[in-house]
XYZ file of C-alpha atoms in Angstrom:
386
model
C 0.000 0.000 0.000
C 1.576 3.242 -1.191
C 2.380 5.759 1.504
C 1.625 3.345 4.322
C 4.348 1.884 6.535
C 3.799 -1.796 7.184
C 4.705 -3.084 10.638
C 7.253 -5.887 10.741
C 5.764 -9.381 10.638
C 7.793 -12.051 12.412
C 7.567 -15.741 11.648
C 6.789 -16.715 15.216
C 3.633 -14.597 15.115
C 2.183 -16.938 12.486
C 3.729 -20.228 13.636
C 6.588 -20.240 11.090
C 10.352 -20.339 11.651
C 11.852 -17.846 9.173
C 15.311 -16.628 8.282
C 15.197 -13.776 10.795
C 14.740 -16.336 13.559
C 18.270 -17.747 13.117
C 20.761 -16.474 15.713
C 24.302 -17.539 16.606
C 24.964 -15.951 19.987
C 23.022 -14.430 22.817
C 23.379 -10.742 23.593
C 26.072 -11.524 26.180
C 28.090 -13.681 23.780
C 27.037 -17.173 24.908
C 26.828 -19.585 21.932
C 23.250 -20.641 21.309
C 24.422 -24.219 20.784
C 25.434 -24.290 24.445
C 22.104 -22.844 25.531
C 20.176 -25.365 23.449
C 22.173 -28.270 24.928
C 21.321 -27.110 28.435
C 17.624 -26.750 27.582
C 17.475 -30.269 26.164
C 19.176 -31.702 29.239
C 16.672 -30.003 31.540
C 13.735 -31.170 29.403
C 14.945 -34.762 29.601
C 15.079 -34.587 33.393
C 11.760 -32.722 33.539
C 9.931 -35.358 31.520
C 11.289 -38.445 33.257
C 8.729 -38.628 36.081
C 5.738 -38.190 33.810
C 6.772 -40.869 31.339
C 7.405 -43.356 34.123
C 4.010 -42.720 35.709
C 2.211 -43.172 32.403
C 3.841 -46.594 31.897
C 3.910 -47.903 35.447
C 0.163 -47.804 36.079
C -1.170 -48.883 32.659
C -1.162 -51.900 30.377
C -1.336 -51.859 26.584
C -4.363 -52.890 24.564
C -5.823 -52.465 21.094
C -9.331 -53.533 22.130
C -12.178 -50.990 22.250
C -13.609 -52.531 25.430
C -13.157 -55.118 28.169
C -16.025 -57.480 29.033
C -16.402 -58.201 32.734
C -18.814 -60.088 34.927
C -20.929 -57.553 36.817
C -21.449 -58.533 40.479
C -21.266 -62.314 39.871
C -23.135 -64.496 42.362
C -21.261 -67.518 43.771
C -22.081 -70.873 42.205
C -23.138 -74.084 43.916
C -21.118 -75.423 46.863
C -19.443 -78.815 46.659
C -21.597 -81.741 47.779
C -20.644 -84.863 49.625
C -20.366 -87.724 47.168
C -22.856 -90.565 47.099
C -22.112 -93.981 45.696
C -24.541 -93.770 42.769
C -25.616 -90.132 42.441
C -24.243 -87.394 40.201
C -23.429 -83.878 41.444
C -25.537 -80.915 40.463
C -24.172 -78.793 37.616
C -22.678 -75.492 38.742
C -23.071 -72.169 36.966
C -22.375 -68.549 37.756
C -25.160 -66.002 37.576
C -23.797 -62.719 36.303
C -24.662 -59.757 34.145
C -21.961 -58.724 31.694
C -20.487 -55.248 31.526
C -18.441 -53.718 28.735
C -15.952 -51.056 29.852
C -14.940 -48.862 26.937
C -11.468 -47.557 26.134
C -11.218 -44.324 24.112
C -8.984 -43.831 21.065
C -8.326 -40.324 19.788
C -5.743 -38.820 17.459
C -3.590 -35.808 18.274
C -1.160 -33.955 16.043
C 1.244 -31.047 15.851
C 3.339 -29.598 13.036
C 6.661 -27.857 12.499
C 7.052 -25.622 9.446
C 10.304 -24.142 8.136
C 11.075 -21.881 5.189
C 13.903 -23.048 2.952
C 15.890 -19.955 3.866
C 15.609 -20.909 7.529
C 16.778 -24.437 6.802
C 19.834 -23.132 4.899
C 21.114 -21.279 7.938
C 19.816 -23.217 10.930
C 22.153 -25.448 12.945
C 21.493 -29.055 13.867
C 21.316 -28.003 17.511
C 18.509 -25.557 16.780
C 16.513 -28.184 14.904
C 17.106 -30.690 17.691
C 15.719 -28.191 20.182
C 12.542 -27.700 18.155
C 12.195 -31.496 17.963
C 12.773 -31.818 21.729
C 9.980 -29.311 22.306
C 7.544 -31.537 20.398
C 8.693 -34.600 22.354
C 8.041 -32.706 25.567
C 4.558 -31.773 24.332
C 3.860 -35.443 23.578
C 4.994 -36.489 27.057
C 2.814 -33.805 28.600
C -0.177 -35.024 26.596
C 0.168 -38.695 27.561
C 0.815 -37.830 31.205
C -2.235 -35.572 31.448
C -4.563 -38.031 29.724
C -3.299 -40.949 31.822
C -3.717 -39.318 35.217
C -6.957 -37.488 34.420
C -8.535 -40.820 33.374
C -7.816 -41.963 36.911
C -8.654 -38.861 38.960
C -11.705 -37.489 37.098
C -14.891 -38.651 38.768
C -17.640 -39.242 36.192
C -20.744 -40.800 37.695
C -23.282 -42.822 35.731
C -25.244 -40.591 33.386
C -22.346 -38.167 32.830
C -19.760 -40.552 31.373
C -18.413 -40.293 27.851
C -18.578 -43.107 25.329
C -15.857 -44.099 22.901
C -16.349 -44.024 19.141
C -17.578 -47.622 19.202
C -20.344 -46.600 21.599
C -19.013 -48.179 24.831
C -19.136 -46.259 28.102
C -15.774 -45.158 29.543
C -15.658 -45.730 33.311
C -13.868 -44.134 36.247
C -12.976 -45.709 39.614
C -15.811 -46.753 41.943
C -17.804 -43.560 42.415
C -20.942 -44.541 44.343
C -23.215 -44.662 41.289
C -26.427 -46.550 41.920
C -26.423 -50.137 40.743
C -22.617 -50.410 40.591
C -21.221 -52.612 43.344
C -17.683 -54.040 43.616
C -17.488 -57.805 43.786
C -16.817 -59.370 47.184
C -13.245 -60.273 48.066
C -11.862 -62.358 50.920
C -15.267 -62.583 52.575
C -15.865 -58.827 52.520
C -18.823 -57.435 50.629
C -19.467 -53.887 49.452
C -22.463 -51.637 48.907
C -23.594 -49.664 45.891
C -22.382 -46.444 47.522
C -18.749 -47.628 47.581
C -16.531 -44.714 46.536
C -12.835 -44.372 45.657
C -12.988 -40.557 45.339
C -12.493 -39.383 48.905
C -12.423 -36.111 50.854
C -10.224 -36.011 53.952
C -12.528 -33.827 56.073
C -9.667 -31.649 57.358
C -7.440 -28.966 55.866
C -4.247 -30.812 56.849
C -3.243 -34.334 55.890
C -2.880 -36.844 58.712
C -1.837 -40.482 59.065
C -5.454 -41.685 58.994
C -5.792 -40.323 55.441
C -2.929 -42.486 54.177
C -4.220 -45.520 56.048
C -7.678 -45.043 54.548
C -6.285 -44.826 51.014
C -4.226 -47.980 51.500
C -7.197 -49.887 52.967
C -9.532 -48.699 50.195
C -7.333 -50.552 47.708
C -6.219 -53.559 49.766
C -9.735 -54.526 50.848
C -10.309 -55.488 47.187
C -7.205 -57.684 47.023
C -4.926 -55.202 45.251
C -1.608 -53.846 46.493
C -0.974 -56.692 48.918
C 2.570 -57.956 49.572
C 1.445 -61.532 48.940
C 0.178 -60.552 45.474
C 3.621 -59.132 44.607
C 2.095 -55.691 44.158
C 2.955 -52.355 45.660
C 0.823 -49.320 46.456
C 2.354 -45.982 45.496
C 1.080 -42.754 47.065
C 1.693 -39.721 44.851
C 1.634 -36.083 45.984
C 2.938 -32.682 44.970
C 6.532 -31.956 45.874
C 7.509 -29.241 48.389
C 4.020 -28.846 49.830
C 2.511 -29.380 53.271
C 1.450 -32.954 52.461
C 4.878 -34.645 52.011
C 6.366 -32.395 54.703
C 3.779 -33.639 57.216
C 4.191 -37.297 56.209
C 7.924 -37.169 56.914
C 7.042 -36.557 60.560
C 4.619 -39.474 61.056
C 5.741 -41.820 63.853
C 4.031 -44.985 65.067
C 1.954 -44.398 68.198
C 2.526 -40.622 68.094
C -0.215 -38.060 67.448
C 0.103 -35.964 64.284
C -2.220 -33.552 62.453
C -5.881 -33.463 63.533
C -5.100 -35.603 66.596
C -4.582 -38.752 64.507
C -2.254 -41.402 65.942
C -0.098 -43.099 63.311
C -0.160 -46.877 62.972
C 3.193 -46.910 61.173
C 6.450 -45.001 60.948
C 7.517 -42.957 57.978
C 10.723 -44.624 56.752
C 13.024 -42.583 54.524
C 14.332 -44.327 51.386
C 17.950 -45.341 50.957
C 18.397 -42.354 48.627
C 17.960 -39.960 51.560
C 21.115 -38.053 52.561
C 22.893 -39.666 55.528
C 21.703 -38.676 59.000
C 22.187 -39.750 62.624
C 19.444 -41.450 64.654
C 19.205 -43.458 67.837
C 16.368 -45.570 66.419
C 16.690 -48.926 64.672
C 14.607 -50.101 61.712
C 12.759 -53.425 61.823
C 12.302 -54.584 58.253
C 13.746 -53.350 54.971
C 14.460 -49.740 54.019
C 12.480 -48.633 50.931
C 14.590 -48.273 47.791
C 15.471 -44.859 46.413
C 14.192 -46.003 43.005
C 11.486 -48.567 42.309
C 10.678 -49.579 38.716
C 12.435 -46.386 37.660
C 10.259 -44.224 39.906
C 12.091 -42.121 42.523
C 10.841 -42.951 46.026
C 11.372 -40.664 49.024
C 10.102 -43.104 51.662
C 7.380 -45.473 52.765
C 4.378 -45.543 55.092
C 2.950 -48.945 55.933
C 2.676 -50.989 52.730
C 2.937 -47.918 50.473
C 5.898 -46.293 48.754
C 5.833 -42.497 48.566
C 6.459 -40.448 45.420
C 6.469 -36.666 45.036
C 6.504 -34.559 41.884
C 5.744 -30.999 40.838
C 3.370 -32.465 38.258
C 0.887 -33.762 40.827
C -1.876 -31.217 41.587
C -1.584 -29.621 44.989
C -4.044 -30.785 47.641
C -4.441 -34.375 46.410
C -2.995 -37.757 47.379
C -3.292 -40.412 44.669
C -2.962 -44.087 45.545
C -2.345 -46.753 42.915
C -1.512 -50.452 43.064
C 0.896 -51.900 40.531
C 3.209 -54.854 40.040
C 5.099 -53.055 37.295
C 4.722 -51.511 33.874
C 2.288 -53.369 31.622
C 0.654 -55.545 34.296
C -2.928 -56.510 33.427
C -3.868 -55.786 37.072
C -2.861 -52.139 36.764
C -5.778 -49.733 37.085
C -5.579 -48.228 33.587
C -5.625 -49.495 30.008
C -3.565 -47.608 27.399
C -5.270 -48.173 24.055
C -3.615 -47.794 20.665
C -4.661 -48.636 17.113
C -4.920 -52.272 16.052
C -2.284 -51.591 13.378
C 1.066 -51.757 15.190
C 2.706 -49.461 12.658
C 0.494 -46.681 14.037
C 1.681 -47.095 17.649
C 3.636 -44.419 19.465
C 4.589 -40.915 18.378
C 4.852 -40.804 14.577
C 6.682 -38.271 12.408
C 5.444 -37.845 8.856
C 6.496 -35.481 6.091
C 4.651 -33.779 3.261
C 7.181 -33.469 0.461
C 4.910 -32.316 -2.348
C 6.122 -29.409 -4.443
C 2.824 -27.644 -3.863
C 4.030 -26.723 -0.391
C 7.070 -24.802 -1.633
C 8.709 -22.873 0.016
C 7.555 -24.515 3.254
C 8.908 -27.787 4.591
C 6.373 -29.518 6.820
C 6.735 -32.149 9.511
C 3.733 -33.630 11.281
C 3.882 -35.305 14.691
C 0.947 -37.674 15.250
C -0.121 -39.930 18.112
C -3.265 -42.018 18.483
C -4.121 -43.320 21.957
C -6.655 -43.277 24.764
C -6.660 -44.189 28.452
C -9.534 -45.782 30.358
C -10.023 -47.402 33.744
C -9.941 -51.204 33.682
C -9.538 -52.238 37.340
C -11.759 -49.860 39.304
C -10.591 -51.177 42.671
C -6.831 -50.764 42.083
C -6.611 -47.026 42.825
C -8.129 -44.314 44.990
C -7.829 -40.527 45.198
C -8.206 -38.254 48.215
C -8.653 -34.502 48.148
C -7.279 -32.862 51.280
C -9.870 -30.301 52.342
C -12.058 -29.598 55.346
C -15.487 -30.220 53.828
C -17.512 -30.510 50.659
C -17.580 -32.960 47.793
C -14.707 -34.229 45.675
C -13.464 -31.843 42.960
C -11.738 -33.172 39.851
C -8.149 -31.848 39.805
C -6.679 -29.736 37.001
C -3.693 -31.388 35.330
C -0.899 -29.427 33.607
């Protein structure tokens, strides 16, 4: 437009990396290659916890649903034999339930002008790639944990594209009752989304979370499973837990049934006390552990929402008894994070790369996890995940 000054348009404003974006040094003379290397190292460390969590509490599947017996009634008891008679035939009376697993596709793109690609360094491209890997890790972490912690009662649940309902943990919905285990029966109001009833965490809260899982037969030492309690790092919750001592009152007047035991990764310290039993490991299945309480290992991370304690039972990554199913496409070539390219001349002068992932996470074992919100009163609120 004649006589009109056009404001500068930068590539970043429109999602493009252009020639003007290429730099060699920072204003204070530090090579950008050094800066990029440091950023990638911090991203790798930053992502480690989230990737481990996503794997440790799921198992892989390509099925759109799991079919389970709904509240099966016990069959006939054994009879004493007679010399000529035949025993009665036994059968189980049960309704069948299909628990759906979602499958959705997510994508992201990088776009470069040819001028940018002429001048860019390999380190700069690697940094852009690392940013997309971090975004993928963030996506899978958020979808995995929100599938577990989001309470969706009957009537408000989503269905997958095949039309099957996607479930949460036990939430007290009418007509949904956990099956009996070890002689213990449950009611239709049974709930794994708990509220502590006090503003500060106490030992009773941890004991309730552990019992809520173990009373269904999950997370027991004899089943070779372990309960992990997850909480936000550097908050009042893990700070309070570190002070729990057996037989000593803690927050809200609760008296602890167990001692907090620091893991073997804890810096050395002096104590007059002796430990009966084994010290928890500093790392378990790749997950950093800061201690134990009762039968549970303790994990803290900045990626856990503040004000929540999440309890999960697992025997390791990929176990079919883990609480969550991680669904991918039936075609194995479409598993994982995929990178595709559009090389057609019609896209000149842009060079496009597309990152694509198809997956979904749904609850499979509703009894194998529980979540507690630490607050004085009210109903459970679904947490917000980063």
